[in-house]
GROMACS .gro file of C-alpha atoms in nm:
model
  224
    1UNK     CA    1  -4.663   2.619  -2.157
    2UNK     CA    2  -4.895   2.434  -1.885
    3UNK     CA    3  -4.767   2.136  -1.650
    4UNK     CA    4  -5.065   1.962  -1.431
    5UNK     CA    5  -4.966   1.941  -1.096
    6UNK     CA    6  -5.133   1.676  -0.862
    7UNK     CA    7  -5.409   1.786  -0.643
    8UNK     CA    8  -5.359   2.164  -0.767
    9UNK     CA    9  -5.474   2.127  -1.128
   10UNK     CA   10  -5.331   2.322  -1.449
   11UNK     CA   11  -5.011   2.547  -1.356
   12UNK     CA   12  -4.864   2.774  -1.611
   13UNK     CA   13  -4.467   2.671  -1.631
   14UNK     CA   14  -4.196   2.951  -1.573
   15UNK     CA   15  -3.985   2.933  -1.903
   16UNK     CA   16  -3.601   2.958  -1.874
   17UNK     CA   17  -3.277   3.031  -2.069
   18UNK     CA   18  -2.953   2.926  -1.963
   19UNK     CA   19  -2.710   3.132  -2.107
   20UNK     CA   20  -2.362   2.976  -1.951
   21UNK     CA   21  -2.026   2.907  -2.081
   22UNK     CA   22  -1.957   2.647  -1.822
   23UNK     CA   23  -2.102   2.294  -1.892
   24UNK     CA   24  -2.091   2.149  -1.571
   25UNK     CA   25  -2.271   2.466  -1.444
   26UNK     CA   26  -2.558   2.481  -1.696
   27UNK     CA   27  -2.569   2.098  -1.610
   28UNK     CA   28  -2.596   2.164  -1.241
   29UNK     CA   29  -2.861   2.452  -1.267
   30UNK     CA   30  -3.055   2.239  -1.487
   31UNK     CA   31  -3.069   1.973  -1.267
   32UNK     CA   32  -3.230   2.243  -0.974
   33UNK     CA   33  -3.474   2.337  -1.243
   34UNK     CA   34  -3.582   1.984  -1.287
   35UNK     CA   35  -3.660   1.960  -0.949
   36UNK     CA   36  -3.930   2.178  -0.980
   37UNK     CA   37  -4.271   2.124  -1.173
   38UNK     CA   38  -4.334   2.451  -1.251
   39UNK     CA   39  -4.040   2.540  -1.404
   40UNK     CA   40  -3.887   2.448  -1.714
   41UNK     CA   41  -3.541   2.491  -1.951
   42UNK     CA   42  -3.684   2.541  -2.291
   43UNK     CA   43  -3.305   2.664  -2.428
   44UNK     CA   44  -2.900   2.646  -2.296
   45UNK     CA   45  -2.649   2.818  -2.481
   46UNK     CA   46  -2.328   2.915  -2.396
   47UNK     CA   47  -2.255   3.239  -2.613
   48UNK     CA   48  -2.417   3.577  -2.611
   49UNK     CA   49  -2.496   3.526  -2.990
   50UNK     CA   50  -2.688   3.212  -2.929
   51UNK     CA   51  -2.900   3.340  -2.681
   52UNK     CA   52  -3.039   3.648  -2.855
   53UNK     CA   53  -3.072   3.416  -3.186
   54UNK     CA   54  -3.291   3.146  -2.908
   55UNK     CA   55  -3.513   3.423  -2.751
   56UNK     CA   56  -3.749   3.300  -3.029
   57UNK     CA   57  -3.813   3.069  -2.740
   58UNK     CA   58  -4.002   3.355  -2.560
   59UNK     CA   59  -3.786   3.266  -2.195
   60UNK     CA   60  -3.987   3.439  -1.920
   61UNK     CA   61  -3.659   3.416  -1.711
   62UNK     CA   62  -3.270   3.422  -1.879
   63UNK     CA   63  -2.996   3.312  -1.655
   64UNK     CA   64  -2.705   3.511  -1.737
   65UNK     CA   65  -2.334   3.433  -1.655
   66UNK     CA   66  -2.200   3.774  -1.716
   67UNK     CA   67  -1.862   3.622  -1.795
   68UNK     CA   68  -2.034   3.505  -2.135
   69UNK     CA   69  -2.031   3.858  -2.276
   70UNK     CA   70  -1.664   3.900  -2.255
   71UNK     CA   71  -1.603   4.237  -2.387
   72UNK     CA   72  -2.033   4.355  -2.438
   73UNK     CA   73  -2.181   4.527  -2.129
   74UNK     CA   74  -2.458   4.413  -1.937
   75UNK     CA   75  -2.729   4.649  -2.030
   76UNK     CA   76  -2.594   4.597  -2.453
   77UNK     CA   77  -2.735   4.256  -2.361
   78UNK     CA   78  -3.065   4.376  -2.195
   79UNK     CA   79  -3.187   4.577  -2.443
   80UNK     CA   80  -3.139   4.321  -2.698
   81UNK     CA   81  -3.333   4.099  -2.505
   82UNK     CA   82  -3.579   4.371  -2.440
   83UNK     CA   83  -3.594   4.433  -2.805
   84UNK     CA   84  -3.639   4.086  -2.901
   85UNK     CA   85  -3.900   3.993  -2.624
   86UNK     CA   86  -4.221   4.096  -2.463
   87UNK     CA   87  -4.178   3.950  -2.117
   88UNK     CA   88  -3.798   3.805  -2.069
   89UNK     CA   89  -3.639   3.943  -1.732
   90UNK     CA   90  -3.274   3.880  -1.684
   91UNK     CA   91  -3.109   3.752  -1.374
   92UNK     CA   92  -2.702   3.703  -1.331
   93UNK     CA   93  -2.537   3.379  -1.209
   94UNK     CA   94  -2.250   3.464  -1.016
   95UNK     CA   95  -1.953   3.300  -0.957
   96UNK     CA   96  -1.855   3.491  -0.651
   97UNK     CA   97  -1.975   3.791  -0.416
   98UNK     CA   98  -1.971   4.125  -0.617
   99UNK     CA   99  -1.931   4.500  -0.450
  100UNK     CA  100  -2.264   4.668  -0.372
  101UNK     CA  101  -2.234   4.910  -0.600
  102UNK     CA  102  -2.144   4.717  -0.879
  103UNK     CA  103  -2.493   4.498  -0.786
  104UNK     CA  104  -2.704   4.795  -0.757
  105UNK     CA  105  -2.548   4.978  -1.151
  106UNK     CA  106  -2.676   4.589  -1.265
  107UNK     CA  107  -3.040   4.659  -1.083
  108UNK     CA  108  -3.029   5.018  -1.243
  109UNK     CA  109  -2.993   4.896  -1.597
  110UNK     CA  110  -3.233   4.661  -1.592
  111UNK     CA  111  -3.168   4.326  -1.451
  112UNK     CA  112  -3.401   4.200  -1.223
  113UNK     CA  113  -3.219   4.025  -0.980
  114UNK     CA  114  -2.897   3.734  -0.904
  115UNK     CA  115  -2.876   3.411  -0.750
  116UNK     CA  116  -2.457   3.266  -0.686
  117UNK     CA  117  -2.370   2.967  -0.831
  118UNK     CA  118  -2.295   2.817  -0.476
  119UNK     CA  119  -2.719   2.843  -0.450
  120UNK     CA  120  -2.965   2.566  -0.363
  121UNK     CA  121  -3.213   2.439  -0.620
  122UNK     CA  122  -3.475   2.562  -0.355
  123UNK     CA  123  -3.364   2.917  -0.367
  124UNK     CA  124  -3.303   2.912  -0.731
  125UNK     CA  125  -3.653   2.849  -0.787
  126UNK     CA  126  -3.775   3.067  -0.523
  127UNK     CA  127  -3.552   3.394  -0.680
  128UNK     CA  128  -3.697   3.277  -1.000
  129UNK     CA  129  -4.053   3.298  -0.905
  130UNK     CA  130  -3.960   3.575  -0.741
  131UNK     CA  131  -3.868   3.763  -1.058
  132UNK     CA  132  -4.105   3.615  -1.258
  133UNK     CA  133  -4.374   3.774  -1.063
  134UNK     CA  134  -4.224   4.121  -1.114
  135UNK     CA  135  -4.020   4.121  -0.807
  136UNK     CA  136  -3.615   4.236  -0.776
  137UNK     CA  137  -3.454   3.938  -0.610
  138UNK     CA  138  -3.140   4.067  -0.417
  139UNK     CA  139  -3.016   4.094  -0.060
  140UNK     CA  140  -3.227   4.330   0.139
  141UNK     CA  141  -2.915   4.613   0.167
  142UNK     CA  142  -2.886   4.602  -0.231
  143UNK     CA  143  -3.273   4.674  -0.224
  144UNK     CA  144  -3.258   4.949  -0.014
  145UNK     CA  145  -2.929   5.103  -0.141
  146UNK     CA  146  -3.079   5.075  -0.476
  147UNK     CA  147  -3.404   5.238  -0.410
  148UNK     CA  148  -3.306   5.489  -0.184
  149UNK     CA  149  -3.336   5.693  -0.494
  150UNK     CA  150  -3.635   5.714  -0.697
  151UNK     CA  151  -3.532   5.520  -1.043
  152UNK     CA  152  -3.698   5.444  -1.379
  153UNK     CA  153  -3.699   5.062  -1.534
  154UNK     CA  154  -3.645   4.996  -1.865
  155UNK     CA  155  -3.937   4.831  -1.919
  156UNK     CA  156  -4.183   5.146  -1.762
  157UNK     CA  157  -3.951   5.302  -2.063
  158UNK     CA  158  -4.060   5.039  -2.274
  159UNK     CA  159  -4.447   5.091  -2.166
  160UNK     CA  160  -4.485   5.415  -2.261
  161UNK     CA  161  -4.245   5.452  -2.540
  162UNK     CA  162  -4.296   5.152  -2.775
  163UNK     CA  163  -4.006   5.126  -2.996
  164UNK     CA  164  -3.766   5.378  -2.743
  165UNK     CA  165  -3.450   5.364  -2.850
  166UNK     CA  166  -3.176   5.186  -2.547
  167UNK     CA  167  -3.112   5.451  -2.328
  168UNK     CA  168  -2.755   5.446  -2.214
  169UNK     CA  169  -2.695   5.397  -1.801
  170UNK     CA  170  -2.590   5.784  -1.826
  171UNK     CA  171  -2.882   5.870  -2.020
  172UNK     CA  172  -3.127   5.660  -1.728
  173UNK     CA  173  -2.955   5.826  -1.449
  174UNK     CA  174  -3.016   6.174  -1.581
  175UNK     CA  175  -3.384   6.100  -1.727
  176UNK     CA  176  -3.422   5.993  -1.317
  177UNK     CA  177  -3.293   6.338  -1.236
  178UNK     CA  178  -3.493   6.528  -1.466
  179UNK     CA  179  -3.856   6.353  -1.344
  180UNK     CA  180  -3.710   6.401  -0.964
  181UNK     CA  181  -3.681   6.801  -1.048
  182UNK     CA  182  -3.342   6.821  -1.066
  183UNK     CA  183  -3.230   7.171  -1.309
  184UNK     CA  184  -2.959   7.156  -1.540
  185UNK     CA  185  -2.748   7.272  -1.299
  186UNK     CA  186  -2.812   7.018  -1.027
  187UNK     CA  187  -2.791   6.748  -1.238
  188UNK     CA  188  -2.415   6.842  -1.376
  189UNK     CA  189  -2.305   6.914  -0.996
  190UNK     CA  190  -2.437   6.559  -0.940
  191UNK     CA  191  -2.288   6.418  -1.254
  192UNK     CA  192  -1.976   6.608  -1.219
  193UNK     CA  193  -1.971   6.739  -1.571
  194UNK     CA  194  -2.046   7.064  -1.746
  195UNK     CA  195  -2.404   7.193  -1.798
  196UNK     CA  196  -2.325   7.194  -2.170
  197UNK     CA  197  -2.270   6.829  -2.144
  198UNK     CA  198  -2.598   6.800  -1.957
  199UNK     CA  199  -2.747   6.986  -2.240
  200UNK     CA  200  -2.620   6.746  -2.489
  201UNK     CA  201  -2.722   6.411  -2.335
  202UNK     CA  202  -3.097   6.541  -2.279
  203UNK     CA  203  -3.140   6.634  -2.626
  204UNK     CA  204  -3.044   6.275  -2.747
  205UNK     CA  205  -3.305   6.167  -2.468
  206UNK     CA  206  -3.610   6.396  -2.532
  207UNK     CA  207  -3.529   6.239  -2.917
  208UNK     CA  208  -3.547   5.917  -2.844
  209UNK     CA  209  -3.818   5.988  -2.613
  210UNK     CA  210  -3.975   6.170  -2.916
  211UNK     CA  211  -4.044   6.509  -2.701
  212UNK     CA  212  -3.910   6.844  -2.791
  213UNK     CA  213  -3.900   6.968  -2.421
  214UNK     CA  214  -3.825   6.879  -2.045
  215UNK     CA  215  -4.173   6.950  -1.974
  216UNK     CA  216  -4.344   6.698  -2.219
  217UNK     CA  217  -4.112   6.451  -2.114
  218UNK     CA  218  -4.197   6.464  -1.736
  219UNK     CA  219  -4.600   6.481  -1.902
  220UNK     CA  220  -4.517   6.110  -2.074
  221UNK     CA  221  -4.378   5.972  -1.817
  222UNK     CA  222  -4.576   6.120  -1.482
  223UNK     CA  223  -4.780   5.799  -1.472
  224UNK     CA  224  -4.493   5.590  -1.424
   0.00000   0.00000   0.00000
């Protein structure tokens, strides 16, 4: 989708999804989209079932209440999207503030940034072409707390496994581990659980990754 904008010629439009159980909100965010020529709504739907049946829209950008998913997790609805799209990156609209930690697991698993609900249609489009251009849009403290510690994305996963499997948040945090050097050992003192356990959940991870050994996984992935 192009828009011509005066003076500035042919500008490719940022394509959005709405994905919000509250009319007068998706109204309202609309309404800050519309104020801006490069941007556009090309679906609104208000269950988590509509929006992965509309990502046949292709949405560069979904705008995710989380309260939508009721009982499904966050990163359920990321790889679904991830599955179903090429380029989609999923932000949260929040209602109110949310504990750092809480912000920086969403970052982990995938989602590329939030804007609040209380927001300005000029910062709504300015975290959206944030993300769109492959930036994490968050307060500076959630940025550093959340790279303080080397961490894959899903889609690096996604770039150099085609067709990988969703990787549970467990499963990310110890594939992390592994590529940092961590042993076996490490990683269960880290994770707090037995290095039988740890045993277990990098076997189903070298599977999906389709590697029969720590080694070739850190080889597939050392470009990352």
């Amino acid at each position: 989708m192009q828009v011509l904008r005066k003076g500035r010629g042919v500008v490719n439009t940022i394509k959005i999804m709405i994905v919000d159980d509250d009319a007068v909100q998706t109204e309202l965010l609309m309404q800050a989209v519309k104020k801006h020529d490069d941007l556009a709504v090309v679906s609104a739907v208000s269950t988590r079932e509509s929006a992965i049946k509309q990502l046949v829209s292709d949405p560069d950008i979904v705008l995710l209440d989380p309260d939508v998913l009721k009982s499904r997790t966050i990163s359920r609805f990321i790889h679904s999207v991830y599955a179903k799209t090429k380029n989609a990156r999923v932000m949260l609209v929040l209602k109110d503030g949310a504990a750092d930690d809480v912000l920086i697991g969403h970052i982990k698993t995938g989602i590329r940034g939030y804007i609040k609900k209380t927001d300005s249609p000029a910062v709504i489009a300015k975290a959206i072409r944030a993300v769109h251009g492959g930036e994490i849009w968050a307060e500076r403290r959630i940025l550093e707390k959340a790279l303080s510690k080397p961490m894959i994305l899903p889609e690096t996963l996604r770039s150099h496994v085609p067709g990988l499997p969703p990787l549970t948040n467990r499963e990310m945090e110890m594939l992390t581990m592994v590529l940092q050097g961590a042993t076996n050992k490490e990683i269960a003192q880290k994770s707090s659980i037995s290095e039988r356990t740890v045993k277990t959940h990098l076997y189903r991870i070298y599977r999906k990754l389709k590697v029969k050994s720590r080694t070739k996984a850190i080889a597939l992935l050392a470009q990352s």
